[in-house]
Structure formats: structure tokens, C-alpha cells
């Protein structure tokens, strides 16, 4: 496998924190709104933003199988029926994220110049899940964003049904979360309720037919705490571009996020323990994997997993009590399946999420094309036949 991520020499991560005590020069994005910063609600949101970043820093640096940080799953099947793992704190992009988050935490007053509650934000349409959250959360009520309930009430069919389920059951879903035992910081909705309630949620795939499945498109949402479209928008620190894009994702039960890939590297930490023990599954493999049928003429390849023989070895469980941390290199093909739980309570998979090079090259997520549908209510299954044609991005 030709890795696209350059790595520092062994032990170089020890240099990351050597300059944190020195003054840091933060350059913010141009559209930071400071008019609401003095409000009490904005202060609460800022403090919980810092707490979230503190937790993400612990996730990336806490020794868990490596000298620094977690031993991450990089491929669920490396083509030889083996799970591939690596110490991602040795990767250049992860080290930069650790460095920049650490600088924010070491210089919160300077970093705060780049904080925007997004009360008057117009670059993207951001949402609060439902009206009840706006009454129980003082910050969400103050921000008074439109709701996902309103958004999905204008849709139809499976898209509307899934979207309204996610919107109306949002709080039970996000509070059914837990941190892995080896971490001390709790950054779930139980510990940081105002952040999870008031951060701007984006129904990313709702209007994207390329994502195939109407139920998935309605049952997926994400929010950005730090990054080019988040609460904390830092362009550079000490002249170095800040690529950290950090937030959280939710995927509703009984949905399949089809095989997809993208240029920026990505990491996930699941926070939801599956009620059946096996329903939250994911797949990851590099584009040159022997699992795929390659066409060297057009640089495309076919993803074709047999339901009975391939899927059990391709997909593995994803939960706080199982596989804690995953890291996807550039163009890694990955997919997420969240089946129905064993409880009558509506559930979903909640994760801490991040990209590491959010200002580098193309950020678009490419969904592989379904070329042979295998039936069922959804239009793309884990065992459908797909064609993936990676874009010729610059590395």
C-alpha cells in the first residue's frame, strides 16, 4: 500500500508540545461574527467547546496500544482477512491536529478571537434538532436556529420519516452514549448538553440523491465544533494552516451509509454501545485492496461483497466496548451499517468525528455508484455491486 500520509521520524511526536507555552499567533477566518460574544449563552458555548477539544486531544494522545495515542483500525479487512491497525499519532496530519488543538487549549483567550456562536451565520443552513430542545437548552433557545423537524416536514416518503425520527428522538439518541473506559474526559451529550443541543447540525445528505438510500439520507446528520464551517474557525496558527475539522456524527438505526471515499483523512470514535452487541458495523479498505476488482484502464474498481461469505469478514463491530478508534487514510473506501437494535427505544450510532486536512485539496465525499442493486427497501445494500472511480486529486 502506498501511503499518502507522510510520517515523522519515530519519537518526533515528543516535540509537539515543546512550544505551547510561547505566545501563538491565531489568524481567523474572515467571517467571524463577534457581535454576540459577550452574551452569557455564548460564553457557555465557548467553555463547552474547549471541553470538547480537551476530550478530543485525550482521544488522540492517550496511550492505548501505542507510545502515544490509540492503536487505530485502518482497514477492517486488508485483503487477507486480517484487520490492519496503526499508531496514528505517528502520522503527520494527526500530529498537526494534536499540535493545533493543544495550542488552542494553551491559549484560549487568543483562540477565542476565532470563536463564533453562529447565531447570525449564513454560509450554511444550520439546525437545532427540535423545538423542545430550544426550550430545555438556554443556549439553543438563545440561538433560535430553525429545526430539523421543520426541515424534514417539507420532505416526503422514507426521507421524511427517517428525518423526523432522528429529529424528534435526537436527545434520547445522543444521551445514550458513553466514553471508552480508558478515557477520563466525558464529552458526550450527558456531560456537555449545551454544546450538543446548540451546535449547528447539518442534514448533510438530505438533498443528495447520490447517497442512494432515502432512509439513510434522512437519518444522518453531523455538526462541526472546530473547522472551516464550525464554531471555532482558525485559518492558521503561527503561519501554519489549521486543517483540523472536529465535530460529531449521528446515523439512525436501520440505515446503511454506502461505500464512499474522500481526499481528507478522517477519524472516528464511537460513543454508542449497540443493544444487540453487533448492529453497529463498519468496513474500511484501501483502494488497491485485493478485495476489489480493478480496472486499470479507467482507474476504477468494483466493490462486490457476497452477502453470506464476504460481509462477515469485511464488516466488524464498532462500539465503545469493541473497536474504539478508527482512522481512514486518503481515498480509503469505507461504509457504515447501523441495523435495528434489540430494544424498542429508537437508537442510532453517535460518534466523535474529525478530519485532519480540511483546508487541503478537495473536501467532497464521493459515493460509489450502485451498478447492480440487490433488492430490499433500500436502494444500496452492503452486498450490492458498486463502481468506485477515485478522483485524481493532488497529494
mmCIF file of N, CA and C in Angstrom, residues 161 165 176 215 251-256 272-281 336-349 377-378:
data_model
loop_
_atom_site.group_PDB
_atom_site.id
_atom_site.type_symbol
_atom_site.label_atom_id
_atom_site.label_comp_id
_atom_site.label_asym_id
_atom_site.label_seq_id
_atom_site.Cartn_x
_atom_site.Cartn_y
_atom_site.Cartn_z
ATOM 1 N N UNK A 161 -39.746 10.378 6.870
ATOM 2 C CA UNK A 161 -39.965 9.546 8.052
ATOM 3 C C UNK A 161 -38.688 9.404 8.870
ATOM 4 N N UNK A 165 -37.871 11.077 12.571
ATOM 5 C CA UNK A 165 -37.499 10.191 13.681
ATOM 6 C C UNK A 165 -36.217 10.666 14.330
ATOM 7 N N UNK A 176 -27.735 8.439 24.881
ATOM 8 C CA UNK A 176 -27.435 7.016 25.031
ATOM 9 C C UNK A 176 -26.007 6.772 24.561
ATOM 10 N N UNK A 215 -33.724 6.518 3.367
ATOM 11 C CA UNK A 215 -33.745 6.436 4.824
ATOM 12 C C UNK A 215 -32.418 6.883 5.417
ATOM 13 N N UNK A 251 -25.926 8.602 13.051
ATOM 14 C CA UNK A 251 -26.547 7.800 11.997
ATOM 15 C C UNK A 251 -27.649 6.960 12.624
ATOM 16 N N UNK A 252 -28.865 7.131 12.140
ATOM 17 C CA UNK A 252 -30.060 6.482 12.687
ATOM 18 C C UNK A 252 -30.030 4.971 12.447
ATOM 19 N N UNK A 253 -30.684 4.235 13.324
ATOM 20 C CA UNK A 253 -30.791 2.785 13.166
ATOM 21 C C UNK A 253 -31.460 2.415 11.836
ATOM 22 N N UNK A 254 -31.196 1.202 11.375
ATOM 23 C CA UNK A 254 -31.765 0.663 10.142
ATOM 24 C C UNK A 254 -31.385 1.517 8.934
ATOM 25 N N UNK A 255 -30.115 1.901 8.883
ATOM 26 C CA UNK A 255 -29.607 2.669 7.739
ATOM 27 C C UNK A 255 -28.253 2.121 7.315
ATOM 28 N N UNK A 256 -27.940 2.307 6.048
ATOM 29 C CA UNK A 256 -26.644 1.923 5.501
ATOM 30 C C UNK A 256 -26.032 3.127 4.799
ATOM 31 N N UNK A 272 -21.648 4.981 21.057
ATOM 32 C CA UNK A 272 -22.881 4.238 21.285
ATOM 33 C C UNK A 272 -22.600 2.753 21.399
ATOM 34 N N UNK A 273 -23.030 2.164 22.506
ATOM 35 C CA UNK A 273 -22.920 0.718 22.677
ATOM 36 C C UNK A 273 -24.157 0.065 22.072
ATOM 37 N N UNK A 274 -24.015 -0.841 21.125
ATOM 38 C CA UNK A 274 -25.176 -1.452 20.475
ATOM 39 C C UNK A 274 -25.960 -2.331 21.437
ATOM 40 N N UNK A 275 -27.286 -2.245 21.370
ATOM 41 C CA UNK A 275 -28.127 -3.013 22.288
ATOM 42 C C UNK A 275 -28.075 -4.507 21.998
ATOM 43 N N UNK A 276 -27.860 -4.881 20.734
ATOM 44 C CA UNK A 276 -27.751 -6.301 20.380
ATOM 45 C C UNK A 276 -26.312 -6.795 20.477
ATOM 46 N N UNK A 277 -25.381 -5.873 20.491
ATOM 47 C CA UNK A 277 -23.973 -6.242 20.553
ATOM 48 C C UNK A 277 -23.278 -6.280 19.221
ATOM 49 N N UNK A 278 -24.047 -6.283 18.128
ATOM 50 C CA UNK A 278 -23.408 -6.434 16.818
ATOM 51 C C UNK A 278 -23.947 -5.491 15.750
ATOM 52 N N UNK A 279 -24.951 -4.651 16.061
ATOM 53 C CA UNK A 279 -25.615 -3.966 14.956
ATOM 54 C C UNK A 279 -24.851 -2.786 14.372
ATOM 55 N N UNK A 280 -23.924 -2.196 15.106
ATOM 56 C CA UNK A 280 -23.148 -1.074 14.568
ATOM 57 C C UNK A 280 -21.874 -1.606 13.935
ATOM 58 N N UNK A 281 -21.855 -1.699 12.599
ATOM 59 C CA UNK A 281 -20.720 -2.299 11.898
ATOM 60 C C UNK A 281 -20.151 -1.320 10.877
ATOM 61 N N UNK A 336 -20.734 2.358 6.636
ATOM 62 C CA UNK A 336 -21.246 2.142 7.988
ATOM 63 C C UNK A 336 -22.659 1.553 7.909
ATOM 64 N N UNK A 337 -22.885 0.513 8.672
ATOM 65 C CA UNK A 337 -24.214 -0.087 8.737
ATOM 66 C C UNK A 337 -24.705 -0.071 10.183
ATOM 67 N N UNK A 338 -25.866 0.549 10.389
ATOM 68 C CA UNK A 338 -26.475 0.596 11.716
ATOM 69 C C UNK A 338 -27.815 -0.124 11.602
ATOM 70 N N UNK A 339 -27.861 -1.352 12.072
ATOM 71 C CA UNK A 339 -29.072 -2.153 11.975
ATOM 72 C C UNK A 339 -30.049 -1.789 13.088
ATOM 73 N N UNK A 340 -31.222 -2.387 13.048
ATOM 74 C CA UNK A 340 -32.202 -2.183 14.116
ATOM 75 C C UNK A 340 -31.662 -2.765 15.415
ATOM 76 N N UNK A 341 -31.920 -2.082 16.521
ATOM 77 C CA UNK A 341 -31.469 -2.563 17.813
ATOM 78 C C UNK A 341 -32.404 -3.615 18.386
ATOM 79 N N UNK A 342 -32.033 -4.143 19.526
ATOM 80 C CA UNK A 342 -32.841 -5.161 20.200
ATOM 81 C C UNK A 342 -33.792 -4.550 21.210
ATOM 82 N N UNK A 343 -33.817 -3.250 21.285
ATOM 83 C CA UNK A 343 -34.699 -2.545 22.212
ATOM 84 C C UNK A 343 -35.775 -1.817 21.425
ATOM 85 N N UNK A 344 -36.893 -1.536 22.083
ATOM 86 C CA UNK A 344 -37.960 -0.757 21.451
ATOM 87 C C UNK A 344 -37.602 0.721 21.356
ATOM 88 N N UNK A 345 -36.563 1.127 22.070
ATOM 89 C CA UNK A 345 -36.134 2.523 22.053
ATOM 90 C C UNK A 345 -35.425 2.819 20.734
ATOM 91 N N UNK A 346 -35.783 3.934 20.115
ATOM 92 C CA UNK A 346 -35.128 4.337 18.875
ATOM 93 C C UNK A 346 -33.651 4.599 19.154
ATOM 94 N N UNK A 347 -32.786 4.084 18.305
ATOM 95 C CA UNK A 347 -31.351 4.209 18.549
ATOM 96 C C UNK A 347 -30.631 4.701 17.296
ATOM 97 N N UNK A 348 -29.361 4.959 17.459
ATOM 98 C CA UNK A 348 -28.503 5.372 16.360
ATOM 99 C C UNK A 348 -27.062 5.266 16.799
ATOM 100 N N UNK A 349 -26.157 5.431 15.862
ATOM 101 C CA UNK A 349 -24.734 5.399 16.187
ATOM 102 C C UNK A 349 -24.215 6.832 16.268
ATOM 103 N N UNK A 377 -35.742 -2.798 0.643
ATOM 104 C CA UNK A 377 -36.365 -1.486 0.694
ATOM 105 C C UNK A 377 -35.383 -0.370 0.389
ATOM 106 N N UNK A 378 -34.124 -0.593 0.709
ATOM 107 C CA UNK A 378 -33.129 0.435 0.433
ATOM 108 C C UNK A 378 -32.582 0.220 -0.972
#
